[in-house]
Amino acid sequence: GVVLVRGEAGIGKSALLAAAVAAAPPHLRVLRCRGLEADTAVPFLALTELLTPVADAVEELEPFRAAVLRGALGLGPPAPADPLAIWSACLGVLDVASATTPLVVVIDDAHWVDGPSLEVLAFVARRLAADAGSVTLLAASRDNPPNPLLQSNLPELRLGPLSRDSARRLVTSVADLAEADVVFRQQPQQGNR
């Protein structure tokens, strides 16, 4: 389905998304985009980044939706349409692309994704939350500024600071690993030289 990872800056949202992708079965296809503060004014930039690997699926849409999406992504001439046409075309591309290979859609730093892409992605996330099929969507966002994903009532994983006891266990485990690595390196190597 869908999971929105929320939390303050530096809390580990991106690391958690990366770990989830690394743990995904190899037969899944991962599509990803990442918001950048410098790119928030470029319409559909994040959506273009996300859908470029499956752009051939656009050709399997009905002609009007294909033309609308190509225009929004800069892959063809602009095609005037209401936002719902672009939104449903994006959902259609994901549906077509996932017909042969299950997809994982990863949106990192959603708070920096351009507005038009974020509206599309929020629409897609709401539909996938209701009926994911063979598409999983993972997104990470700070709580501020408010954005359409945060306002979509999606399943959430809210990250917060570690408790003092959890932090102590983490530091101890890292220190134990570092100490073990030092001991291992100091032992003479056996075998071929």
mmCIF file of C-alpha atoms in Angstrom:
data_model
loop_
_atom_site.group_PDB
_atom_site.id
_atom_site.type_symbol
_atom_site.label_atom_id
_atom_site.label_comp_id
_atom_site.label_asym_id
_atom_site.label_seq_id
_atom_site.Cartn_x
_atom_site.Cartn_y
_atom_site.Cartn_z
ATOM 1 C CA GLY A 1 0.000 0.000 0.000
ATOM 2 C CA VAL A 2 1.160 3.405 1.033
ATOM 3 C CA VAL A 3 3.242 4.706 3.939
ATOM 4 C CA LEU A 4 4.065 8.343 4.620
ATOM 5 C CA VAL A 5 7.121 8.732 6.850
ATOM 6 C CA ARG A 6 6.930 12.016 8.739
ATOM 7 C CA GLY A 7 9.362 13.774 11.032
ATOM 8 C CA GLU A 8 11.627 16.724 11.554
ATOM 9 C CA ALA A 9 14.764 17.423 9.530
ATOM 10 C CA GLY A 10 17.595 14.945 10.142
ATOM 11 C CA ILE A 11 15.483 12.414 12.050
ATOM 12 C CA GLY A 12 16.247 9.565 9.603
ATOM 13 C CA LYS A 13 13.405 9.616 7.059
ATOM 14 C CA SER A 14 15.682 9.296 4.018
ATOM 15 C CA ALA A 15 17.746 6.580 5.713
ATOM 16 C CA LEU A 16 14.582 4.628 6.461
ATOM 17 C CA LEU A 17 13.414 4.885 2.827
ATOM 18 C CA ALA A 18 16.849 3.756 1.623
ATOM 19 C CA ALA A 19 16.764 0.778 4.003
ATOM 20 C CA ALA A 20 13.285 -0.181 2.795
ATOM 21 C CA VAL A 21 14.421 -0.068 -0.843
ATOM 22 C CA ALA A 22 17.556 -2.081 -0.018
ATOM 23 C CA ALA A 23 15.411 -4.729 1.711
ATOM 24 C CA ALA A 24 12.899 -4.964 -1.148
ATOM 25 C CA PRO A 25 12.842 -8.214 -3.107
ATOM 26 C CA PRO A 26 14.944 -7.996 -6.291
ATOM 27 C CA HIS A 27 11.972 -8.633 -8.585
ATOM 28 C CA LEU A 28 10.458 -5.237 -7.699
ATOM 29 C CA ARG A 29 11.096 -2.194 -9.875
ATOM 30 C CA VAL A 30 11.853 0.974 -7.936
ATOM 31 C CA LEU A 31 10.820 4.389 -9.249
ATOM 32 C CA ARG A 32 12.008 7.346 -7.257
ATOM 33 C CA CYS A 33 12.104 11.083 -7.067
ATOM 34 C CA ARG A 34 13.477 13.503 -4.532
ATOM 35 C CA GLY A 35 12.365 17.031 -3.878
ATOM 36 C CA LEU A 36 15.008 19.735 -3.898
ATOM 37 C CA GLU A 37 14.441 23.202 -2.501
ATOM 38 C CA ALA A 38 16.035 24.805 -5.571
ATOM 39 C CA ASP A 39 13.582 23.004 -7.897
ATOM 40 C CA THR A 40 10.259 23.761 -6.201
ATOM 41 C CA ALA A 41 9.328 26.343 -8.846
ATOM 42 C CA VAL A 42 9.751 23.952 -11.813
ATOM 43 C CA PRO A 43 6.328 22.373 -12.519
ATOM 44 C CA PHE A 44 6.227 18.577 -12.856
ATOM 45 C CA LEU A 45 9.978 18.179 -12.384
ATOM 46 C CA ALA A 46 9.633 15.513 -9.683
ATOM 47 C CA LEU A 47 6.935 13.704 -11.660
ATOM 48 C CA THR A 48 9.201 13.698 -14.712
ATOM 49 C CA GLU A 49 12.049 12.232 -12.624
ATOM 50 C CA LEU A 50 9.715 9.577 -11.256
ATOM 51 C CA LEU A 51 8.108 8.498 -14.535
ATOM 52 C CA THR A 52 11.039 8.737 -16.971
ATOM 53 C CA PRO A 53 12.072 5.087 -16.404
ATOM 54 C CA VAL A 54 8.562 3.950 -17.412
ATOM 55 C CA ALA A 55 7.876 6.589 -20.092
ATOM 56 C CA ASP A 56 7.165 3.872 -22.658
ATOM 57 C CA ALA A 57 4.021 2.999 -20.663
ATOM 58 C CA VAL A 58 2.557 6.390 -21.688
ATOM 59 C CA GLU A 59 2.045 4.981 -25.193
ATOM 60 C CA GLU A 60 -0.339 2.359 -23.805
ATOM 61 C CA LEU A 61 -2.730 5.003 -22.445
ATOM 62 C CA GLU A 62 -5.710 6.193 -24.433
ATOM 63 C CA PRO A 63 -4.562 8.997 -26.786
ATOM 64 C CA PHE A 64 -5.975 11.984 -24.882
ATOM 65 C CA ARG A 65 -4.482 10.950 -21.527
ATOM 66 C CA ALA A 66 -1.171 10.089 -23.200
ATOM 67 C CA ALA A 67 -1.032 13.521 -24.879
ATOM 68 C CA VAL A 68 -1.887 15.315 -21.629
ATOM 69 C CA LEU A 69 0.809 13.475 -19.688
ATOM 70 C CA ARG A 70 3.439 13.892 -22.416
ATOM 71 C CA GLY A 71 2.697 17.633 -22.407
ATOM 72 C CA ALA A 72 2.995 17.890 -18.606
ATOM 73 C CA LEU A 73 6.268 15.951 -18.579
ATOM 74 C CA GLY A 74 7.769 17.945 -21.452
ATOM 75 C CA LEU A 75 7.802 14.884 -23.713
ATOM 76 C CA GLY A 76 5.441 16.459 -26.218
ATOM 77 C CA PRO A 77 3.598 19.692 -26.965
ATOM 78 C CA PRO A 78 1.527 21.123 -24.113
ATOM 79 C CA ALA A 79 -1.996 19.724 -24.140
ATOM 80 C CA PRO A 80 -4.575 21.840 -22.319
ATOM 81 C CA ALA A 81 -6.462 19.779 -19.746
ATOM 82 C CA ASP A 82 -7.809 19.988 -16.245
ATOM 83 C CA PRO A 83 -5.542 18.643 -13.491
ATOM 84 C CA LEU A 84 -7.634 15.485 -13.068
ATOM 85 C CA ALA A 85 -6.628 14.357 -16.574
ATOM 86 C CA ILE A 86 -2.932 14.575 -15.669
ATOM 87 C CA TRP A 87 -3.520 12.907 -12.313
ATOM 88 C CA SER A 88 -5.425 9.975 -13.783
ATOM 89 C CA ALA A 89 -2.894 9.639 -16.623
ATOM 90 C CA CYS A 90 -0.087 9.280 -14.069
ATOM 91 C CA LEU A 91 -2.062 6.647 -12.211
ATOM 92 C CA GLY A 92 -2.656 4.917 -15.554
ATOM 93 C CA VAL A 93 1.078 4.846 -16.340
ATOM 94 C CA LEU A 94 1.834 3.267 -12.963
ATOM 95 C CA ASP A 95 -0.924 0.743 -13.542
ATOM 96 C CA VAL A 96 0.442 -0.173 -16.989
ATOM 97 C CA ALA A 97 4.051 -0.307 -15.761
ATOM 98 C CA SER A 98 3.137 -2.523 -12.792
ATOM 99 C CA ALA A 99 1.224 -5.023 -14.927
ATOM 100 C CA THR A 100 4.393 -7.004 -15.614
ATOM 101 C CA THR A 101 6.620 -6.021 -12.679
ATOM 102 C CA PRO A 102 5.445 -4.823 -9.247
ATOM 103 C CA LEU A 103 6.539 -1.260 -8.513
ATOM 104 C CA VAL A 104 7.819 0.580 -5.479
ATOM 105 C CA VAL A 105 7.383 4.341 -5.823
ATOM 106 C CA VAL A 106 9.676 6.300 -3.496
ATOM 107 C CA ILE A 107 9.237 10.028 -2.899
ATOM 108 C CA ASP A 108 11.927 11.507 -0.686
ATOM 109 C CA ASP A 109 11.873 15.037 0.718
ATOM 110 C CA ALA A 110 8.284 15.507 -0.440
ATOM 111 C CA HIS A 111 8.187 18.872 1.326
ATOM 112 C CA TRP A 112 10.486 20.163 -1.478
ATOM 113 C CA VAL A 113 8.619 18.557 -4.415
ATOM 114 C CA ASP A 114 7.162 21.099 -6.847
ATOM 115 C CA GLY A 115 3.467 21.882 -6.288
ATOM 116 C CA PRO A 116 2.002 20.342 -9.472
ATOM 117 C CA SER A 117 3.943 17.076 -8.985
ATOM 118 C CA LEU A 118 2.926 16.942 -5.333
ATOM 119 C CA GLU A 119 -0.751 17.308 -6.224
ATOM 120 C CA VAL A 120 -0.462 14.429 -8.712
ATOM 121 C CA LEU A 121 1.447 12.269 -6.235
ATOM 122 C CA ALA A 122 -1.080 12.960 -3.455
ATOM 123 C CA PHE A 123 -3.903 11.905 -5.797
ATOM 124 C CA VAL A 124 -2.001 8.753 -6.745
ATOM 125 C CA ALA A 125 -1.191 7.976 -3.096
ATOM 126 C CA ARG A 126 -4.842 8.280 -2.049
ATOM 127 C CA ARG A 127 -5.905 5.888 -4.823
ATOM 128 C CA LEU A 128 -3.124 3.437 -3.984
ATOM 129 C CA ALA A 129 -4.011 3.572 -0.280
ATOM 130 C CA ALA A 130 -7.517 2.445 -1.234
ATOM 131 C CA ASP A 131 -6.372 -0.238 -3.707
ATOM 132 C CA ALA A 132 -2.621 -0.623 -4.148
ATOM 133 C CA GLY A 133 -2.619 -3.562 -6.530
ATOM 134 C CA SER A 134 1.010 -4.132 -7.490
ATOM 135 C CA VAL A 135 2.250 -0.630 -6.635
ATOM 136 C CA THR A 136 3.688 0.320 -3.244
ATOM 137 C CA LEU A 137 4.288 3.978 -2.438
ATOM 138 C CA LEU A 138 6.717 5.180 0.227
ATOM 139 C CA ALA A 139 7.051 8.901 0.858
ATOM 140 C CA ALA A 140 8.971 10.986 3.374
ATOM 141 C CA SER A 141 8.171 14.538 4.367
ATOM 142 C CA ARG A 142 8.768 17.076 7.056
ATOM 143 C CA ASP A 143 5.639 18.424 8.701
ATOM 144 C CA ASN A 144 6.294 21.919 7.385
ATOM 145 C CA PRO A 145 5.395 23.407 5.057
ATOM 146 C CA PRO A 146 1.977 21.740 4.821
ATOM 147 C CA ASN A 147 1.563 19.871 1.542
ATOM 148 C CA PRO A 148 -1.041 17.725 -0.236
ATOM 149 C CA LEU A 149 0.562 14.438 0.881
ATOM 150 C CA LEU A 150 0.351 15.480 4.525
ATOM 151 C CA GLN A 151 -3.287 16.429 4.051
ATOM 152 C CA SER A 152 -4.297 13.166 2.327
ATOM 153 C CA ASN A 153 -5.012 11.078 5.431
ATOM 154 C CA LEU A 154 -2.487 8.414 4.376
ATOM 155 C CA PRO A 155 -1.122 5.678 6.642
ATOM 156 C CA GLU A 156 1.799 7.255 8.522
ATOM 157 C CA LEU A 157 4.941 6.331 10.323
ATOM 158 C CA ARG A 158 5.926 9.263 12.498
ATOM 159 C CA LEU A 159 9.591 9.353 13.490
ATOM 160 C CA GLY A 160 10.636 11.010 16.694
ATOM 161 C CA PRO A 161 13.790 11.284 18.718
ATOM 162 C CA LEU A 162 15.192 8.192 20.412
ATOM 163 C CA SER A 163 14.620 7.793 24.124
ATOM 164 C CA ARG A 164 17.677 8.173 26.332
ATOM 165 C CA ASP A 165 17.825 4.400 26.870
ATOM 166 C CA SER A 166 17.503 3.654 23.125
ATOM 167 C CA ALA A 167 20.215 6.199 22.324
ATOM 168 C CA ARG A 168 22.511 4.624 24.912
ATOM 169 C CA ARG A 169 21.956 1.119 23.437
ATOM 170 C CA LEU A 170 22.635 2.435 19.924
ATOM 171 C CA VAL A 171 25.866 4.162 20.936
ATOM 172 C CA THR A 172 26.979 1.085 22.874
ATOM 173 C CA SER A 173 26.291 -1.225 19.933
ATOM 174 C CA VAL A 174 28.205 1.043 17.552
ATOM 175 C CA ALA A 175 31.071 1.337 20.026
ATOM 176 C CA ASP A 176 31.127 -2.469 20.446
ATOM 177 C CA LEU A 177 31.276 -2.899 16.662
ATOM 178 C CA ALA A 178 34.070 -0.341 16.336
ATOM 179 C CA GLU A 179 36.025 -2.027 19.133
ATOM 180 C CA ALA A 180 35.534 -5.468 17.553
ATOM 181 C CA ASP A 181 36.751 -4.096 14.212
ATOM 182 C CA VAL A 182 39.904 -2.706 15.840
ATOM 183 C CA VAL A 183 40.603 -6.042 17.577
ATOM 184 C CA PHE A 184 40.018 -7.932 14.300
ATOM 185 C CA ARG A 185 42.420 -5.656 12.383
ATOM 186 C CA GLN A 186 45.163 -6.052 14.998
ATOM 187 C CA GLN A 187 45.181 -9.860 14.831
ATOM 188 C CA PRO A 188 47.764 -11.326 12.455
ATOM 189 C CA GLN A 189 46.235 -12.719 9.301
ATOM 190 C CA GLN A 190 46.465 -16.459 8.684
ATOM 191 C CA GLY A 191 46.907 -18.136 5.301
ATOM 192 C CA ASN A 192 48.295 -16.660 2.082
ATOM 193 C CA ARG A 193 50.561 -13.659 2.269
#
